[in-house]
Short mmCIF file of C-alpha atoms and ligand atoms in Angstrom, two decimals:
data_model
loop_
_atom_site.label_atom_id
_atom_site.label_comp_id
_atom_site.label_asym_id
_atom_site.label_seq_id
_atom_site.Cartn_x
_atom_site.Cartn_y
_atom_site.Cartn_z
CA MET A 1 0.00 0.00 0.00
CA LYS A 2 1.03 3.60 -0.57
CA ILE A 3 1.22 6.23 2.18
CA THR A 4 2.07 9.92 2.09
CA PHE A 5 3.20 11.90 5.09
CA ASN A 6 5.42 14.77 6.18
CA LEU A 7 8.92 13.76 7.25
CA ASN A 8 11.10 16.39 8.91
CA GLY A 9 9.38 19.20 7.07
CA SER A 10 9.24 17.62 3.62
CA SER A 11 6.52 15.59 1.98
CA ALA A 12 7.30 11.91 1.66
CA GLU A 13 5.66 8.83 0.26
CA ALA A 14 6.34 5.15 0.63
CA GLU A 15 5.15 1.85 -0.71
CA ILE A 16 4.86 -0.44 2.29
CA SER A 17 3.50 -3.72 3.50
CA PRO A 18 0.70 -3.28 6.10
CA SER A 19 2.75 -5.05 8.78
CA LEU A 20 5.90 -2.89 8.46
CA SER A 21 6.76 -0.92 11.59
CA LEU A 22 7.29 2.82 11.42
CA ALA A 23 10.85 2.39 12.72
CA ASP A 24 11.73 -0.16 10.04
CA MET A 25 10.24 1.96 7.27
CA LEU A 26 12.10 5.10 8.36
CA ARG A 27 15.39 3.24 8.66
CA SER A 28 15.14 1.08 5.55
CA GLN A 29 13.41 3.41 3.09
CA PHE A 30 14.46 6.84 4.34
CA LYS A 31 17.89 6.07 5.88
CA ILE A 32 16.88 7.67 9.17
CA TYR A 33 19.57 6.03 11.24
CA SER A 34 19.06 8.24 14.29
CA ILE A 35 16.26 5.81 15.10
CA HIS A 36 17.90 3.11 17.14
CA LEU A 37 16.28 -0.22 17.81
CA GLY A 38 17.06 -1.48 21.30
CA CYS A 39 14.23 -3.46 22.82
CA GLU A 40 11.68 -3.26 19.96
CA GLN A 41 9.05 -3.63 22.69
CA GLY A 42 8.35 -0.01 23.60
CA VAL A 43 10.54 -0.03 26.69
CA CYS A 44 13.87 1.69 25.93
CA GLY A 45 12.79 4.83 24.04
CA ALA A 46 15.73 4.68 21.61
CA CYS A 47 13.33 4.72 18.64
CA THR A 48 11.35 7.78 19.80
CA VAL A 49 9.99 10.14 17.11
CA LEU A 50 7.37 12.88 17.17
CA LEU A 51 4.03 12.12 15.54
CA ASP A 52 2.10 15.37 15.16
CA GLY A 53 4.25 16.81 17.93
CA LYS A 54 3.77 13.96 20.42
CA SER A 55 6.53 11.50 21.22
CA VAL A 56 5.82 7.91 20.19
CA ARG A 57 7.81 4.69 20.07
CA SER A 58 8.30 4.05 16.37
CA CYS A 59 9.01 0.36 17.02
CA LEU A 60 5.44 -0.05 18.29
CA MET A 61 3.75 1.83 15.47
CA LEU A 62 2.90 0.61 12.05
CA ALA A 63 4.22 2.63 9.15
CA VAL A 64 0.66 2.93 7.86
CA GLN A 65 -0.21 4.96 10.98
CA ALA A 66 2.04 7.74 9.65
CA ASP A 67 -0.23 8.22 6.65
CA ALA A 68 -1.27 11.90 6.43
CA HIS A 69 0.64 12.78 9.60
CA ASP A 70 3.79 14.74 10.54
CA ILE A 71 6.84 12.78 11.63
CA VAL A 72 9.89 14.42 13.19
CA THR A 73 13.07 12.50 13.99
CA ALA A 74 16.29 13.73 15.61
CA GLU A 75 17.43 14.90 12.18
CA GLY A 76 14.30 17.05 12.00
CA VAL A 77 14.91 18.49 15.46
CA ALA A 78 18.15 20.00 14.15
CA LEU A 79 16.18 21.62 11.32
CA LEU A 80 13.36 22.81 13.59
CA GLU A 81 15.70 24.32 16.15
CA GLY A 82 17.77 26.18 13.55
CA GLU A 83 20.35 28.37 15.25
CA ASN A 84 19.51 26.90 18.66
CA TRP A 85 20.66 23.45 17.51
CA GLU A 86 24.29 24.37 18.03
CA ASN A 87 23.43 25.40 21.58
CA ILE A 88 21.63 22.08 22.17
CA GLU A 89 24.61 20.13 20.86
CA SER A 90 27.17 22.03 22.91
CA THR A 91 25.05 21.81 26.08
CA LEU A 92 24.73 18.04 25.66
CA VAL A 93 28.49 17.76 25.19
CA GLN A 94 29.42 20.11 28.03
CA SER A 95 27.03 18.35 30.41
CA GLY A 96 28.45 14.95 29.50
CA ALA A 97 24.93 13.90 28.51
CA PHE A 98 26.02 11.07 26.27
CA GLN A 99 28.70 8.45 26.03
CA CYS A 100 27.94 5.69 23.52
CA GLY A 101 25.13 7.81 22.07
CA PHE A 102 22.66 4.97 21.60
CA CYS A 103 19.95 6.73 23.61
CA THR A 104 20.80 10.27 22.51
CA SER A 105 18.53 10.75 19.51
CA GLY A 106 15.54 9.53 21.52
CA MET A 107 16.50 11.96 24.29
CA VAL A 108 16.79 14.81 21.79
CA VAL A 109 13.34 14.06 20.37
CA SER A 110 11.88 14.06 23.90
CA LEU A 111 13.61 17.36 24.60
CA GLU A 112 12.14 18.84 21.43
CA GLU A 113 8.66 17.76 22.50
CA ILE A 114 9.06 19.88 25.63
CA LEU A 115 10.67 22.83 23.81
CA ALA A 116 8.00 22.91 21.11
CA ASN A 117 5.16 22.60 23.63
CA LYS A 118 6.37 25.79 25.35
CA ALA A 119 4.72 24.84 28.67
CA LEU A 120 6.61 25.25 31.93
CA VAL A 121 8.07 22.03 33.34
CA THR A 122 9.67 21.16 36.66
CA ARG A 123 12.63 18.92 37.43
CA SER A 124 10.10 16.25 38.44
CA ASP A 125 8.40 16.52 35.04
CA ILE A 126 11.74 16.01 33.30
CA LEU A 127 12.56 13.03 35.51
CA SER A 128 9.19 11.53 34.72
CA ARG A 129 9.89 11.83 31.00
CA LEU A 130 13.38 10.44 31.31
CA SER A 131 11.97 7.41 33.09
CA GLY A 132 10.83 6.24 29.64
CA GLN A 133 14.25 6.75 28.03
CA VAL A 134 16.81 4.13 28.98
CA CYS A 135 20.48 5.17 29.16
CA ARG A 136 22.99 2.52 30.12
CA CYS A 137 25.98 4.84 30.26
CA THR A 138 25.49 8.20 31.93
CA GLY A 139 23.56 7.57 35.14
CA TYR A 140 21.01 10.18 33.95
CA GLU A 141 22.34 13.11 36.04
CA PRO A 142 24.25 14.67 33.10
CA ILE A 143 21.19 14.30 30.87
CA LEU A 144 19.00 15.89 33.51
CA LEU A 145 21.50 18.74 33.83
CA ALA A 146 21.46 19.29 30.04
CA PHE A 147 17.65 19.29 29.93
CA GLU A 148 17.46 21.73 32.85
CA THR A 149 20.08 24.04 31.30
CA LEU A 150 18.35 24.13 27.91
CA LEU A 151 14.84 24.50 29.32
CA ASP A 152 16.02 27.22 31.70
CA ALA A 153 17.56 29.08 28.75
CA ALA A 154 14.24 28.74 26.91
CA HIS A 155 12.41 30.06 30.03
CA LEU A 156 10.50 26.79 30.33
CA LEU A 157 11.93 25.51 33.62
CA ARG A 158 9.82 26.13 36.73
CA LYS A 159 11.96 25.95 39.85
CA GLU A 160 10.50 23.76 42.57
CA GLN A 161 10.49 24.72 46.24
CA LEU A 162 12.79 22.37 48.17
FE1 FES B 1 11.42 1.11 20.52
FE2 FES B 1 13.00 0.28 22.50
S1 FES B 1 13.29 0.07 20.35
S2 FES B 1 11.16 1.45 22.64
FE1 FES B 2 24.98 5.16 26.02
FE2 FES B 2 22.87 6.60 26.79
S1 FES B 2 24.84 7.33 26.26
S2 FES B 2 22.95 4.51 26.34
#
């Protein structure tokens, strides 16, 4: 079957089998290798993309569910953020927010969901989101620091009373 959708700001179409996952279609037909397949069971978050602005696990979705929708991957986040992308990259590096990098694109997509939503979030909100993104390397503190730094700079971090 044929589907058409928006991928990272450009129109796209694909000829797919009804059982193909969104992750497999994006990797095999569109060479979107930022999508990493860890668990393929919706647990690790390494395959996270935005579907109409909401983060979803692309390993759990069928490609056909993208028909007539907007998909943004980590590559698209760089385009969406424009000049701010360099700031995101350097903050991730300076915070030590990645080591092997397997989880990083999923983290970046989750970060973009918060940035694009423009609603205030607390440290607890960020922790709650990160609970769905598995990182085997960093111990999460550096990632949390990077998220807090970037959201603070975007005036989206609400400080909690201790
Ligand atoms: Fe999709 Fe782990 S590969 S959630
Ligand atoms: Fe290696 Fe997160 S940096 S899994």
